[in-house]
XYZ file of C-alpha atoms in Angstrom:
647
model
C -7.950 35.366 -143.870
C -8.795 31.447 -144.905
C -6.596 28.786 -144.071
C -5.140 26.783 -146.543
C -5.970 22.634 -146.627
C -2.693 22.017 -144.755
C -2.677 24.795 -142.504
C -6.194 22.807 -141.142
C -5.147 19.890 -141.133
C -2.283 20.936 -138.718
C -5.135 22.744 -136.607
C -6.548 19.505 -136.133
C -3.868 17.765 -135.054
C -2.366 20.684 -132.864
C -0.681 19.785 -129.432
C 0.680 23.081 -129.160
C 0.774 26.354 -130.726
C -0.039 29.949 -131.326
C -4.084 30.221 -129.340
C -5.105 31.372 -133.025
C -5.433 29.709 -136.580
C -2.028 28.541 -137.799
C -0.568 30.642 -140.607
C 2.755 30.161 -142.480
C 5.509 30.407 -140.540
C 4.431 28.889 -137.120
C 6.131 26.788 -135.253
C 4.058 23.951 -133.354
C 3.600 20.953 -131.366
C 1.726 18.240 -134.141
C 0.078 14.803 -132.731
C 0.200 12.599 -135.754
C -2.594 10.102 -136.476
C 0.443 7.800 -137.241
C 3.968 7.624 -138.013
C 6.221 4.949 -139.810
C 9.501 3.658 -139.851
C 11.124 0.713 -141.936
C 14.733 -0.502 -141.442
C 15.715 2.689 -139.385
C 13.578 1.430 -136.754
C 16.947 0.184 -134.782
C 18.332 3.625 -135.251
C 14.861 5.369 -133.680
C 14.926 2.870 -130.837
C 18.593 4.342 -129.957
C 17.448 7.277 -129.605
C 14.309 6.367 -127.948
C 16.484 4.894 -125.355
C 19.121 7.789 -125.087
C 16.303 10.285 -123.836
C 15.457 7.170 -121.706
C 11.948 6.322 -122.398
C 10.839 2.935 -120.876
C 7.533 3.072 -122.976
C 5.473 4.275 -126.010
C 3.332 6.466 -125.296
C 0.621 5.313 -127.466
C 1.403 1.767 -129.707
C -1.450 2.659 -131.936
C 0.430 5.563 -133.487
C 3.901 3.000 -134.449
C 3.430 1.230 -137.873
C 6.755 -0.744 -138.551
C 7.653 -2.089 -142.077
C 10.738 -3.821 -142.513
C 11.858 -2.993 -146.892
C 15.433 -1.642 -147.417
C 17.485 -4.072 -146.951
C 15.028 -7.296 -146.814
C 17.786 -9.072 -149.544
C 20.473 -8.902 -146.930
C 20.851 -12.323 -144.753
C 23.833 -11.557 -143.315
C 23.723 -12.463 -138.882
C 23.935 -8.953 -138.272
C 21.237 -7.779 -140.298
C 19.186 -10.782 -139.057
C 20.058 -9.899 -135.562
C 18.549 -6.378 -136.052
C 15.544 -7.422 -137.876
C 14.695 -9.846 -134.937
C 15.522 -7.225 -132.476
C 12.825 -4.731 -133.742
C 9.982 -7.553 -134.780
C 11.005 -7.995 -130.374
C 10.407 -4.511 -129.520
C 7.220 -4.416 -131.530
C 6.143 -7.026 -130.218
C 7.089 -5.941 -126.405
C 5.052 -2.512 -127.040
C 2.322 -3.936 -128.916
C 2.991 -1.950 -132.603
C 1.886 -3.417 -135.959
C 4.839 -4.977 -137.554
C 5.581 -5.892 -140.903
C 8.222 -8.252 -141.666
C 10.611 -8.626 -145.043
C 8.727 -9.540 -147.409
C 5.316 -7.139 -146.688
C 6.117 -4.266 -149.187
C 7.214 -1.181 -148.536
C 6.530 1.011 -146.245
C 4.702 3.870 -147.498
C 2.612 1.187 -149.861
C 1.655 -0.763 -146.504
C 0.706 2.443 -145.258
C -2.077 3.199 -147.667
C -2.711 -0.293 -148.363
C -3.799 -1.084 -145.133
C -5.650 1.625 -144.242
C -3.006 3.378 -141.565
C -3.743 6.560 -143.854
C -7.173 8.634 -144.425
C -8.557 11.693 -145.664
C -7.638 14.743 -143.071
C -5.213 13.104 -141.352
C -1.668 14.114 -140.675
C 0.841 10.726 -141.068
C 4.567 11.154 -141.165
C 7.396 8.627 -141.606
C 11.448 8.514 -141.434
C 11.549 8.591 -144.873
C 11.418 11.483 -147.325
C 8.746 10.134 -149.469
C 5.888 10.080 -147.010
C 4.832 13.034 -148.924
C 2.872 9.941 -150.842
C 0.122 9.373 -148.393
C -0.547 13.229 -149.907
C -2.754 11.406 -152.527
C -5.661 10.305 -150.188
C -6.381 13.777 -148.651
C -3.951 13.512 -145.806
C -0.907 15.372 -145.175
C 2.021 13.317 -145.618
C 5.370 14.972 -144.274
C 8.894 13.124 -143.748
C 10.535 13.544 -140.204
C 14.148 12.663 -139.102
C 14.855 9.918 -136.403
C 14.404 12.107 -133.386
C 11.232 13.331 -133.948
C 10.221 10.157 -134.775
C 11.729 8.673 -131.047
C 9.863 11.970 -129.620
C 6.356 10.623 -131.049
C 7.324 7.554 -130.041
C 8.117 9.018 -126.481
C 5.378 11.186 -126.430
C 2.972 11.079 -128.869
C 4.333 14.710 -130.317
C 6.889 16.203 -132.836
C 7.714 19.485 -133.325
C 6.882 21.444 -137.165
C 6.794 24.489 -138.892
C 3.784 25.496 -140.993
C 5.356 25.859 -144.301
C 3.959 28.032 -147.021
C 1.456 26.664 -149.772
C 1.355 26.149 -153.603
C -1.555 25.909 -155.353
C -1.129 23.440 -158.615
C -4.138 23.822 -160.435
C -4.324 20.655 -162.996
C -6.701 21.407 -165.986
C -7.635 19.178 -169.021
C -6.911 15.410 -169.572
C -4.016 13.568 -169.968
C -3.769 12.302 -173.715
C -3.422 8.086 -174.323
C 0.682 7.240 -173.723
C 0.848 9.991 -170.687
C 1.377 8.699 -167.451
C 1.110 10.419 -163.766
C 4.617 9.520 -163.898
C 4.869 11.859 -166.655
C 3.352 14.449 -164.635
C 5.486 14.859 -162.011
C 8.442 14.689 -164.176
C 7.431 17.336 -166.247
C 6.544 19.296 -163.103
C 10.129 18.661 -161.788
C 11.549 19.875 -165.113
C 9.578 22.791 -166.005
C 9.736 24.152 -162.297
C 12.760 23.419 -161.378
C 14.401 26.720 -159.373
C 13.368 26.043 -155.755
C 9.564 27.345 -157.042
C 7.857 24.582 -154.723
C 10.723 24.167 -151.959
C 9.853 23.293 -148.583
C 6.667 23.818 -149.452
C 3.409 22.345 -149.030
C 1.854 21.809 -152.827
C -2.078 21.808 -152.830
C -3.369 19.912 -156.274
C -6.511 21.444 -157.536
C -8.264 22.115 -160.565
C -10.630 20.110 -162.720
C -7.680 17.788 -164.574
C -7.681 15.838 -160.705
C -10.980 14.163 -161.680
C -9.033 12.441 -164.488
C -6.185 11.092 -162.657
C -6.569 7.853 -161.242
C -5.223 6.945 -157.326
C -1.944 4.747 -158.687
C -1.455 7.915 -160.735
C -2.235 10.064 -157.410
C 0.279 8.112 -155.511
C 2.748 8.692 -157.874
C 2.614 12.009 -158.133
C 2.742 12.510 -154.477
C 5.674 10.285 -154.245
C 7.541 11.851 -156.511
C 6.594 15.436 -155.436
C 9.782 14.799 -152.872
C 11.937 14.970 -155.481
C 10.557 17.924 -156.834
C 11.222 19.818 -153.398
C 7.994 20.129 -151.354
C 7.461 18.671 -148.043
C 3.407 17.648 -148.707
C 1.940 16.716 -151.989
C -1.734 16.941 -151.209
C -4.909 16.007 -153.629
C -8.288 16.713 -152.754
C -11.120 14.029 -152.195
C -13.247 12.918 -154.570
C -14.935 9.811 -155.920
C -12.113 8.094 -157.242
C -10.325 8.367 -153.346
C -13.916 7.181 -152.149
C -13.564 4.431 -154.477
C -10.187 3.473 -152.844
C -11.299 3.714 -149.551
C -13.768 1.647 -150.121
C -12.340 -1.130 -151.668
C -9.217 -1.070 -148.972
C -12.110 -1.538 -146.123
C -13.479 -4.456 -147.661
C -10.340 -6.017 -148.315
C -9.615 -5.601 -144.698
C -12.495 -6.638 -143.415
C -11.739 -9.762 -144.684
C -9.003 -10.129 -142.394
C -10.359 -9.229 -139.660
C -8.902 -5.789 -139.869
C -11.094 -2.222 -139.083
C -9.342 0.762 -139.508
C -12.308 3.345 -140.527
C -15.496 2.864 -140.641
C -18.795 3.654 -142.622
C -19.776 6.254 -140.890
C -16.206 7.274 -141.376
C -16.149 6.892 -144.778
C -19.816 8.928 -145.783
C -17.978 11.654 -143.481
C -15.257 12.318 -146.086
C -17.742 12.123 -148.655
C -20.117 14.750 -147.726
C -17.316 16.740 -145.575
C -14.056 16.531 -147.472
C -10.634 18.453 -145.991
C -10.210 21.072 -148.218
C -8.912 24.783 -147.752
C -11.075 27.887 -146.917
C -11.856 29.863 -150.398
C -10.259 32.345 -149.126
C -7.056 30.886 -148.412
C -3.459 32.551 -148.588
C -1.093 30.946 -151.218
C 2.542 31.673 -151.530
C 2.327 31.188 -155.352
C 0.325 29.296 -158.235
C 1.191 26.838 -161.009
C -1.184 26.291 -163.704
C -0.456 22.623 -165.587
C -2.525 21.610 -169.149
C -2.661 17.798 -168.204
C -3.567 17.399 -171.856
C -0.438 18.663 -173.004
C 1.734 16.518 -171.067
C 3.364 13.578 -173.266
C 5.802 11.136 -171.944
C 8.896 12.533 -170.512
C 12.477 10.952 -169.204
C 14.209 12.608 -166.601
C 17.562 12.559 -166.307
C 20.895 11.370 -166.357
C 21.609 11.503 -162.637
C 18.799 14.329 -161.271
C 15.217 14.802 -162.013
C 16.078 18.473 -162.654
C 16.876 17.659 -166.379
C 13.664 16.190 -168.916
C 13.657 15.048 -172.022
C 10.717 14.457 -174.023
C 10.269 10.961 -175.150
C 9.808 11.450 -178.639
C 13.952 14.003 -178.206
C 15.680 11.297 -176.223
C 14.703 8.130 -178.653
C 16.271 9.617 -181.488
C 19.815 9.575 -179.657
C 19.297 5.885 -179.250
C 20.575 5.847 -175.740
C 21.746 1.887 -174.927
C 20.668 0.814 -171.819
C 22.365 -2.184 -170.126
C 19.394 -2.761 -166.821
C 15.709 -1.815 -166.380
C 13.603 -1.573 -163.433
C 9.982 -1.549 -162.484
C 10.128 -1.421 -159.021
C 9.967 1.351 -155.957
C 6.537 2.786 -153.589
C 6.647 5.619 -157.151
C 5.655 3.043 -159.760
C 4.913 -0.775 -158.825
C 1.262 -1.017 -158.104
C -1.595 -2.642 -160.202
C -1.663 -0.075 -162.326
C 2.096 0.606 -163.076
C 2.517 -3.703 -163.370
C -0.067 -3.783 -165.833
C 0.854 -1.041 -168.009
C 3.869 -2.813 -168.432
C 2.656 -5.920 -169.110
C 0.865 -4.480 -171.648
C 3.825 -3.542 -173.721
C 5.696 -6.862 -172.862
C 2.540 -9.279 -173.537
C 4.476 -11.487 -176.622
C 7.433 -10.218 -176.293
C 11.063 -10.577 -174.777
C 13.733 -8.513 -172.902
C 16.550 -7.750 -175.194
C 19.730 -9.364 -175.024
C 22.253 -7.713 -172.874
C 19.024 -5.830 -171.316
C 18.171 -7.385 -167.611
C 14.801 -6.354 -166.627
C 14.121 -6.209 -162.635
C 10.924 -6.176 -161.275
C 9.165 -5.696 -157.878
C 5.942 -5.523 -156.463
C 5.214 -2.557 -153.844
C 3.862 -5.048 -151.721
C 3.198 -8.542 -150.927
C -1.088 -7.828 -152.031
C 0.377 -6.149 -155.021
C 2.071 -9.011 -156.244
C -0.553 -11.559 -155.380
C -3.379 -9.429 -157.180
C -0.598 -9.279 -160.258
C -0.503 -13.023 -160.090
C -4.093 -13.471 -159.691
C -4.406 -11.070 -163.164
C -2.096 -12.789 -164.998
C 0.069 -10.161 -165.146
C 2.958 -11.026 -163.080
C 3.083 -13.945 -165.337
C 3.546 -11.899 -168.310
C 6.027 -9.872 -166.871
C 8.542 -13.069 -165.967
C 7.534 -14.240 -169.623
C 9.263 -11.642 -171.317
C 12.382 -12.269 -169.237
C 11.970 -10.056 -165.837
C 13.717 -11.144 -163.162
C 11.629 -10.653 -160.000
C 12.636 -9.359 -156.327
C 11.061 -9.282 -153.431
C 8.771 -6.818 -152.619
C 11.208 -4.164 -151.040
C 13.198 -1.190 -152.070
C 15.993 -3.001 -152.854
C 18.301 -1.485 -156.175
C 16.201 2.052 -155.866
C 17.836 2.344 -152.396
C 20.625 0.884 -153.952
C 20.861 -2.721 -151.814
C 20.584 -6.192 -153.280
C 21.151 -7.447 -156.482
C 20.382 -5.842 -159.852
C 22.485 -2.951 -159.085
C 23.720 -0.590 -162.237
C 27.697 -1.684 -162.874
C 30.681 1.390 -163.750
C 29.625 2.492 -167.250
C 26.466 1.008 -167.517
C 23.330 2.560 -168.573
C 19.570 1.901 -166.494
C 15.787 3.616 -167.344
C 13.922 3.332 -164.186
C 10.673 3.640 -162.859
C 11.622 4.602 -159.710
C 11.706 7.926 -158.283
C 15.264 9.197 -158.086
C 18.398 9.273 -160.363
C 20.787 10.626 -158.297
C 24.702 9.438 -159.290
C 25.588 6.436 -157.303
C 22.421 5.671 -155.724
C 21.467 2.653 -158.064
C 24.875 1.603 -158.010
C 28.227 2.575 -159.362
C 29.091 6.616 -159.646
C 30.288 5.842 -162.973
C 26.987 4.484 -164.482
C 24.128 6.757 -165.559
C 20.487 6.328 -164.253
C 17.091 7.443 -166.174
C 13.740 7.680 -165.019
C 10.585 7.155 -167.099
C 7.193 5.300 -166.761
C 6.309 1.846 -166.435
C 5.582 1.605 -170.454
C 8.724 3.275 -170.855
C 11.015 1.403 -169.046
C 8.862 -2.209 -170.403
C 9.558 -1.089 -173.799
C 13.233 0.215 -173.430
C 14.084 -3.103 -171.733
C 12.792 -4.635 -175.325
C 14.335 -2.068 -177.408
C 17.663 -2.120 -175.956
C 17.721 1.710 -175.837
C 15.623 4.158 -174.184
C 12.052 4.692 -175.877
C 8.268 4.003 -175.956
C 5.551 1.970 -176.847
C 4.690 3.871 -179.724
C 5.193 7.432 -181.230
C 4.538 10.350 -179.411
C 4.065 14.211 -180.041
C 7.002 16.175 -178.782
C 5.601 18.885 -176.873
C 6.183 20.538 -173.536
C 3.700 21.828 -171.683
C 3.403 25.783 -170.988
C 4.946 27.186 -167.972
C 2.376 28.993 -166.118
C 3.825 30.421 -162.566
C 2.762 33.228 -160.389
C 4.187 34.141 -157.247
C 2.517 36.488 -154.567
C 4.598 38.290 -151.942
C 3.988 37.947 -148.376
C 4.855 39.534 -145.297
C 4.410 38.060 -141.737
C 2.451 39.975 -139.872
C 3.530 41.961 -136.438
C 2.490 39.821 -133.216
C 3.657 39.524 -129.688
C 3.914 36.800 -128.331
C 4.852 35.709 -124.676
C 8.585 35.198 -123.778
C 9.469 31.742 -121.328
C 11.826 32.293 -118.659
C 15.375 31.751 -120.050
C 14.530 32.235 -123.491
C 15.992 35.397 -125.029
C 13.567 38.549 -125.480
C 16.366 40.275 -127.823
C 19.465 39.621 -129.494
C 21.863 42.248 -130.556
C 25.114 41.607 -133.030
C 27.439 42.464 -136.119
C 25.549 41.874 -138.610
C 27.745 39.093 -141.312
C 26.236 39.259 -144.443
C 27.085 35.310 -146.661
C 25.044 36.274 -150.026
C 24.945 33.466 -152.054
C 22.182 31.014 -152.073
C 22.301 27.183 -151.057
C 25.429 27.478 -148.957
C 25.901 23.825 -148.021
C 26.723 21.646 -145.079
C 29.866 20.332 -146.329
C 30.669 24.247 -147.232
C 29.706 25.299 -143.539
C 31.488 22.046 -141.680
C 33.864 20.096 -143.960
C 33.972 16.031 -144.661
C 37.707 15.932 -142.982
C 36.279 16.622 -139.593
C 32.678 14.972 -139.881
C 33.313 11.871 -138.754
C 36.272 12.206 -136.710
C 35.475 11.761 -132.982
C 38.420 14.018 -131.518
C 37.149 17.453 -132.459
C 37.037 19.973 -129.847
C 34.238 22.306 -129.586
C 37.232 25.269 -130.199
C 38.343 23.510 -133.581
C 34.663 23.089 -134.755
C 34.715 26.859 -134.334
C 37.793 27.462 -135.845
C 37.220 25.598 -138.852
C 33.489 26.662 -139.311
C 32.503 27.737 -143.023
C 36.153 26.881 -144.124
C 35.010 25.664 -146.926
C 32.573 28.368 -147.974
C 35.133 31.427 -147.255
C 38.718 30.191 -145.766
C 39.214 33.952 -143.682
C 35.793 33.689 -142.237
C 37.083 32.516 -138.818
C 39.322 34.933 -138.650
C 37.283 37.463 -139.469
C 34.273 36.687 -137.361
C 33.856 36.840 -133.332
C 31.241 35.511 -130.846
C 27.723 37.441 -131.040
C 27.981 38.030 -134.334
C 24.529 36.996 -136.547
C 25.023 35.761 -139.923
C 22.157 36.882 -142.901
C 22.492 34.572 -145.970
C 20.309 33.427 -148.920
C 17.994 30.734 -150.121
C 17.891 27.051 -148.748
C 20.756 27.979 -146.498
C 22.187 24.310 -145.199
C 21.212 22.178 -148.327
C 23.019 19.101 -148.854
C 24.111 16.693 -145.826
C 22.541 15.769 -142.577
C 24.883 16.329 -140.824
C 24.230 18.049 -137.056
C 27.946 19.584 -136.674
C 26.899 21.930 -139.465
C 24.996 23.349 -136.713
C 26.828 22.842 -133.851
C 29.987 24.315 -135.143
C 28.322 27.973 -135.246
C 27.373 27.141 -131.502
C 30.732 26.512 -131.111
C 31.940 29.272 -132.947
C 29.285 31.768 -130.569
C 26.927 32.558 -133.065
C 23.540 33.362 -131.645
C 21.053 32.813 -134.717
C 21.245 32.566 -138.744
C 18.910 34.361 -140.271
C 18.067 33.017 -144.201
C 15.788 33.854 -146.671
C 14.818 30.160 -146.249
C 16.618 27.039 -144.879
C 17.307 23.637 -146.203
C 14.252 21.934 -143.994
C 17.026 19.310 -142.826
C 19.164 21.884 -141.609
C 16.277 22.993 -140.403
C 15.345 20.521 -138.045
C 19.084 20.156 -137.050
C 19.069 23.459 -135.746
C 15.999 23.491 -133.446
C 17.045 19.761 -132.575
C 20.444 20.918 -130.928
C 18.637 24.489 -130.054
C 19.722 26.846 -132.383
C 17.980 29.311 -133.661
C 17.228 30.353 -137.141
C 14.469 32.577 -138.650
C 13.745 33.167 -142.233
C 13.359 36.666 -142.972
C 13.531 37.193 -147.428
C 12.356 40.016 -147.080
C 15.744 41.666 -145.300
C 17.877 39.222 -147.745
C 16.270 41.715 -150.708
C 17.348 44.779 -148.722
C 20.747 43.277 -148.531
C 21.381 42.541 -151.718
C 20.582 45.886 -152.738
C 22.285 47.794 -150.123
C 25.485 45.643 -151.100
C 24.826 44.939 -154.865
C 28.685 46.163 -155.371
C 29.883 43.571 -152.989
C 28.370 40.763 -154.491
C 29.102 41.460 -158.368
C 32.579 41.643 -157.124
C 31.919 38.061 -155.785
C 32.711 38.631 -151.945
C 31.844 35.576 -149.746
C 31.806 37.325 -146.413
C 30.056 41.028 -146.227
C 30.869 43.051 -142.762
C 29.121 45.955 -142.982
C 30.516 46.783 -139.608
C 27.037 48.021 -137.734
C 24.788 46.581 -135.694
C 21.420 44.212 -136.291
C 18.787 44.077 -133.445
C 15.928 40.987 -133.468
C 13.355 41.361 -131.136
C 11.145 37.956 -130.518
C 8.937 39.755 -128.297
C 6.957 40.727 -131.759
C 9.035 39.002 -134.302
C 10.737 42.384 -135.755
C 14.237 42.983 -136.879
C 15.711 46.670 -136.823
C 18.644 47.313 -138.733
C 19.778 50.922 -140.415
C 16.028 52.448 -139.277
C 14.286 50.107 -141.089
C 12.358 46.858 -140.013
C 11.262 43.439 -141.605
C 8.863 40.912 -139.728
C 9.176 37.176 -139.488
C 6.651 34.781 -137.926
C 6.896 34.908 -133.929
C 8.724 32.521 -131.917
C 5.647 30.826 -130.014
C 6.062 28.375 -127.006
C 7.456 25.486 -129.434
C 10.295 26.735 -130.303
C 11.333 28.575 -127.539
C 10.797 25.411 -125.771
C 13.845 23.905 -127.555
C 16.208 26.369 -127.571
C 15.874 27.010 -124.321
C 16.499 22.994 -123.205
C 19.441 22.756 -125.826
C 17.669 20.791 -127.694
C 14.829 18.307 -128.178
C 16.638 14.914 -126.759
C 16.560 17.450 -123.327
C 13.336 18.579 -123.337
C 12.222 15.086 -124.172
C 13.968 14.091 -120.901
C 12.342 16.501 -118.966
C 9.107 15.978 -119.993
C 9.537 12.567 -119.577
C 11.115 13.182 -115.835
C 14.677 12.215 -116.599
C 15.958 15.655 -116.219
């Protein structure tokens, strides 16, 4: 059985794991070729300094780029700013200051990411470095203070969709307009915590800006890598970022390097295992707007102009859509022309280069022509900070990558994404449109899933770590139960709760009578993307509280996720006993019960990854060293300690 690109990519940068190629499923010890944080820095050096490491374990992994909140000169901000341009310094890690770009664009830009590599960041679109044949994966703040600790993070293998692009995209379609129609057409949890492999001959026609924004955006759409294979036009890239760093003084890769991806590209084993397939007609894509408020909902171009929509703000900004490319699109449609009145047009370069090479073009000129009002090169209003932010009833077409209600400003005002050319021309038009007409078309959804079943394997069990686990079985059926449903806003932030009111008030919002109803030992079964929604860790820690011993899910929010095995507690995704249960129980569920008791007994067995319940068995992926590991320190901060000698 053939790996899949991302499965070998893994394998390459394996620390720890199963003595065998990685499959889906496995749980392992990753040493990333680099890993990036921006304003969330100060936060990671907290934690760095709660599991009390004195040092990094290797500067050359740290990139820091300072781009959130680069408009905000108040002391305090200042103060933290200066205090993590001091510890970069101290360690010896690149450091970018306000006023760089952003993160993820400094990351490709400067040649931090390459083909095969494995690069994460604090931020949930590093999927983006996806686009030059590396994998590209967001991590929280604690595995981030881990690599810097010890070079390591912990990460499960997650399953692989194959997008196969075909065709051409026609003149007016964007890669912006790929992704959104991918997010629209596909948008049930197909590609969820999944790691989406890009193939097909339509890649050759895509250029890297395009690339990039695709990968971006595939966050949004609900994977954890967007990957594209290697070709010329990645080459082409490669080259061109070496020379320009050359210049400077600056080697990241090499020649040799660079003829190696050439003639010996990553790419997965012909044989290799997908979870499912998507099938996209790149030449039947047309420009598409997603939106109001979630990237769920698309409209094609040529629907949405003929409501006419008013908008009050545009922006061409974000790591999505404000490189060369995007800038000069827009200036394209702005060249002669002017911002509408009432319309204010923001605009900001992805980075510092990016702006420079627009202003060497010409284009950046054209841009403020027409009226834009420039920022610095940051996140600023995508991430909702600075000025430019959408006002209570307002109306804003973006370019960025998300829509979400309040997170360009006011609740009340109503956010819609598009392409560079869209948002240039809307900002003219005074209502939400394009350059020029378009056909109204959707592409053809083409999706086809193939089942899977982990396979039976023993594995060694560490001292301390449980070899079986025995309880009622509590059966939650519904899908995307969420972390404000399983541990409620009126206790999150208070700092008085008990660890015996956590319990009691544990999935009060989900079912009110499940605390009484529930004991100790007992090991809840629920559906899809099980913790979705919040970060927050008491969503987790309340079912330790509460005794709970494991959750077993048909899959888990990847957040809630990394929670879990964080504060070591165990879950295991196991769909294929969700199916039995829904069956077995059908009557329960139409009749819309939250909680299910069945009243017998479920046995897991980690020796060989097996669970036995009414005679019958379903497998899930072995428990290997990794995770044990973690549940058996309480957690990673603990084991961090340890291994670092402070406990």
């Amino acid at each position: 059985m053939g790996q899949t690109v991302v499965q070998k990519i893994a394998q390459a940068h394996l620390a720890e794991g199963p003595k065998r190629p990685l499959r889906t499923g496995d749980f392992v010890s990753i040493r990333p070729h680099r890993v990036m944080t921006h304003d969330n820095t100060s936060a990671v050096m907290k934690k760095f300094q709660t599991i009390g490491a004195k040092k990094v374990h290797d500067s050359k992994q740290l990139v820091f780029a300072l781009d959130h909140d680069i408009q905000n000169r108040d002391e305090l901000n200042l103060d933290k700013y200066r205090a993590i341009e001091g510890f970069a310094k101290y360690h010896g890690v690149d450091f970018y200051p306000a006023g760089s770009g952003i993160g993820h664009q400094i990351m490709v830009e400067r040649g931090y990411v390459v083909p095969g590599s494995f690069v994460v960041a604090s931020d949930s679109h590093s999927n983006m470095y996806g686009a030059l044949g590396a994998v590209g994966t967001p991590i929280v703040r604690t595995d981030a203070a881990a690599v810097w600790a010890t070079g390591e993070f912990w990460w499960q293998i997650p399953r692989s969709v194959q997008v196969v692009l075909e065709g051409a995209l026609p003149a007016g379609a964007t890669g912006k307009d790929v992704i959104i129609t991918l997010c629209g057409l596909y948008n049930h949890d197909e590609v969820l915590n999944a790691a989406v492999e890009f193939s097909g001959p339509g890649v050759a026609s895509l250029s890297m800006d395009a690339r990039f924004s695709i990968s971006n955006m595939s966050t949004e759409w609900g994977p954890l890598v967007g990957w594209f294979p290697v070709d010329t036009i990645t080459i082409k890239y490669l080259l061109e970022a070496r020379e320009r760093l050359a210049a400077q003084g600056v080697e990241r890769f090499t020649d040799h390097d660079i003829e190696r991806w050439m003639t010996n590209p990553p790419q997965p084993d012909l044989d290799a295992v997908y979870a499912a397939r998507i099938v996209l007609d790149l030449s039947q894509v047309t420009p598409h707007v997603s939106g109001p408020d979630t990237v769920q909902i698309m409209s094609s171009l040529a629907e949405i102009e003929k409501q006419k929509i008013t908008i009050q703000k545009a922006y061409l900004l974000s790591c999505v859509n404000s490189r060369i490319e995007d800038l000069a699109a827009a200036a394209d449609v702005l060249q002669g022309k002017k911002v509408a009145p009432g319309v204010q047009l923001y605009l900001g370069a992805a980075s510092k280069w990016v702006q420079e090479e627009a202003e060497r073009r010409g284009i950046w000129k054209t841009l403020l022509d027409a009226g834009a009002n420039p920022l610095p090169a940051g996140c600023g209003p995508c991430i909702g900070l600075g000025v430019g932010l959408l006002e209570p009833g307002e109306v804003g077409i973006s370019a960025t990558n998300r829509n979400f209600k309040g997170r360009m400003g006011s609740r009340d005002a109503k956010c819609y994404l598009g392409s560079p050319e869209v948002v240039a021309a809307s900002a003219v038009a005074g209502f939400i449109r394009g350059p020029y007409k378009m056909a109204d078309r959707t592409p053809e959804r083409v999706y086809q899933e193939y089942p899977a079943e982990a396979a039976a394997e023993r594995v060694d069990i560490l001292p301390g770590f449980p070899e079986r686990v025995r309880g009622r079985l509590v059966f939650m059926p519904q899908d995307n139960v969420n972390t404000d449903a399983i541990y409620g806003k009126d206790y999150t932030y208070r700092d008085d709760v008990t660890p015996e009111l956590m319990a009691k008030v544990a999935m009060e919002n989900y079912d009110p009578e499940f605390s009484a109803r529930t004991h100790a030992g007992d090991v809840i079964v629920s559906g899809f993307n099980f913790g979705t929604g919040s970060s927050r860790e008491q969503a987790v820690t309340c079912l330790k509280a509460k005794g709970i011993p494991l959750v077993i899910s048909a899959s888990f929010s990847q957040t809630y996720l990394r929670n879990a095995y964080n504060n070591g507690f165990l879950c295991i995704e196991v769909p294929s006993l969700l199916k039995r249960l829904r069956l077995q129980f059908a009557k329960e569920i139409a009749a819309k019960l939250r909680t299910i008791i069945p009243g017998d007994e479920i046995a897991i067995d980690f020796t060989c990854g097996v669970i036995g319940w009414r005679g019958e068995s379903f497998t899930f992926p072995p428990l290997g060293s990794v995770p044990q590991s973690l549940v058996i320190a309480q957690g990673v901060e603990n084991l961090l300690a340890k291994r670092l000698g402070m406990g």
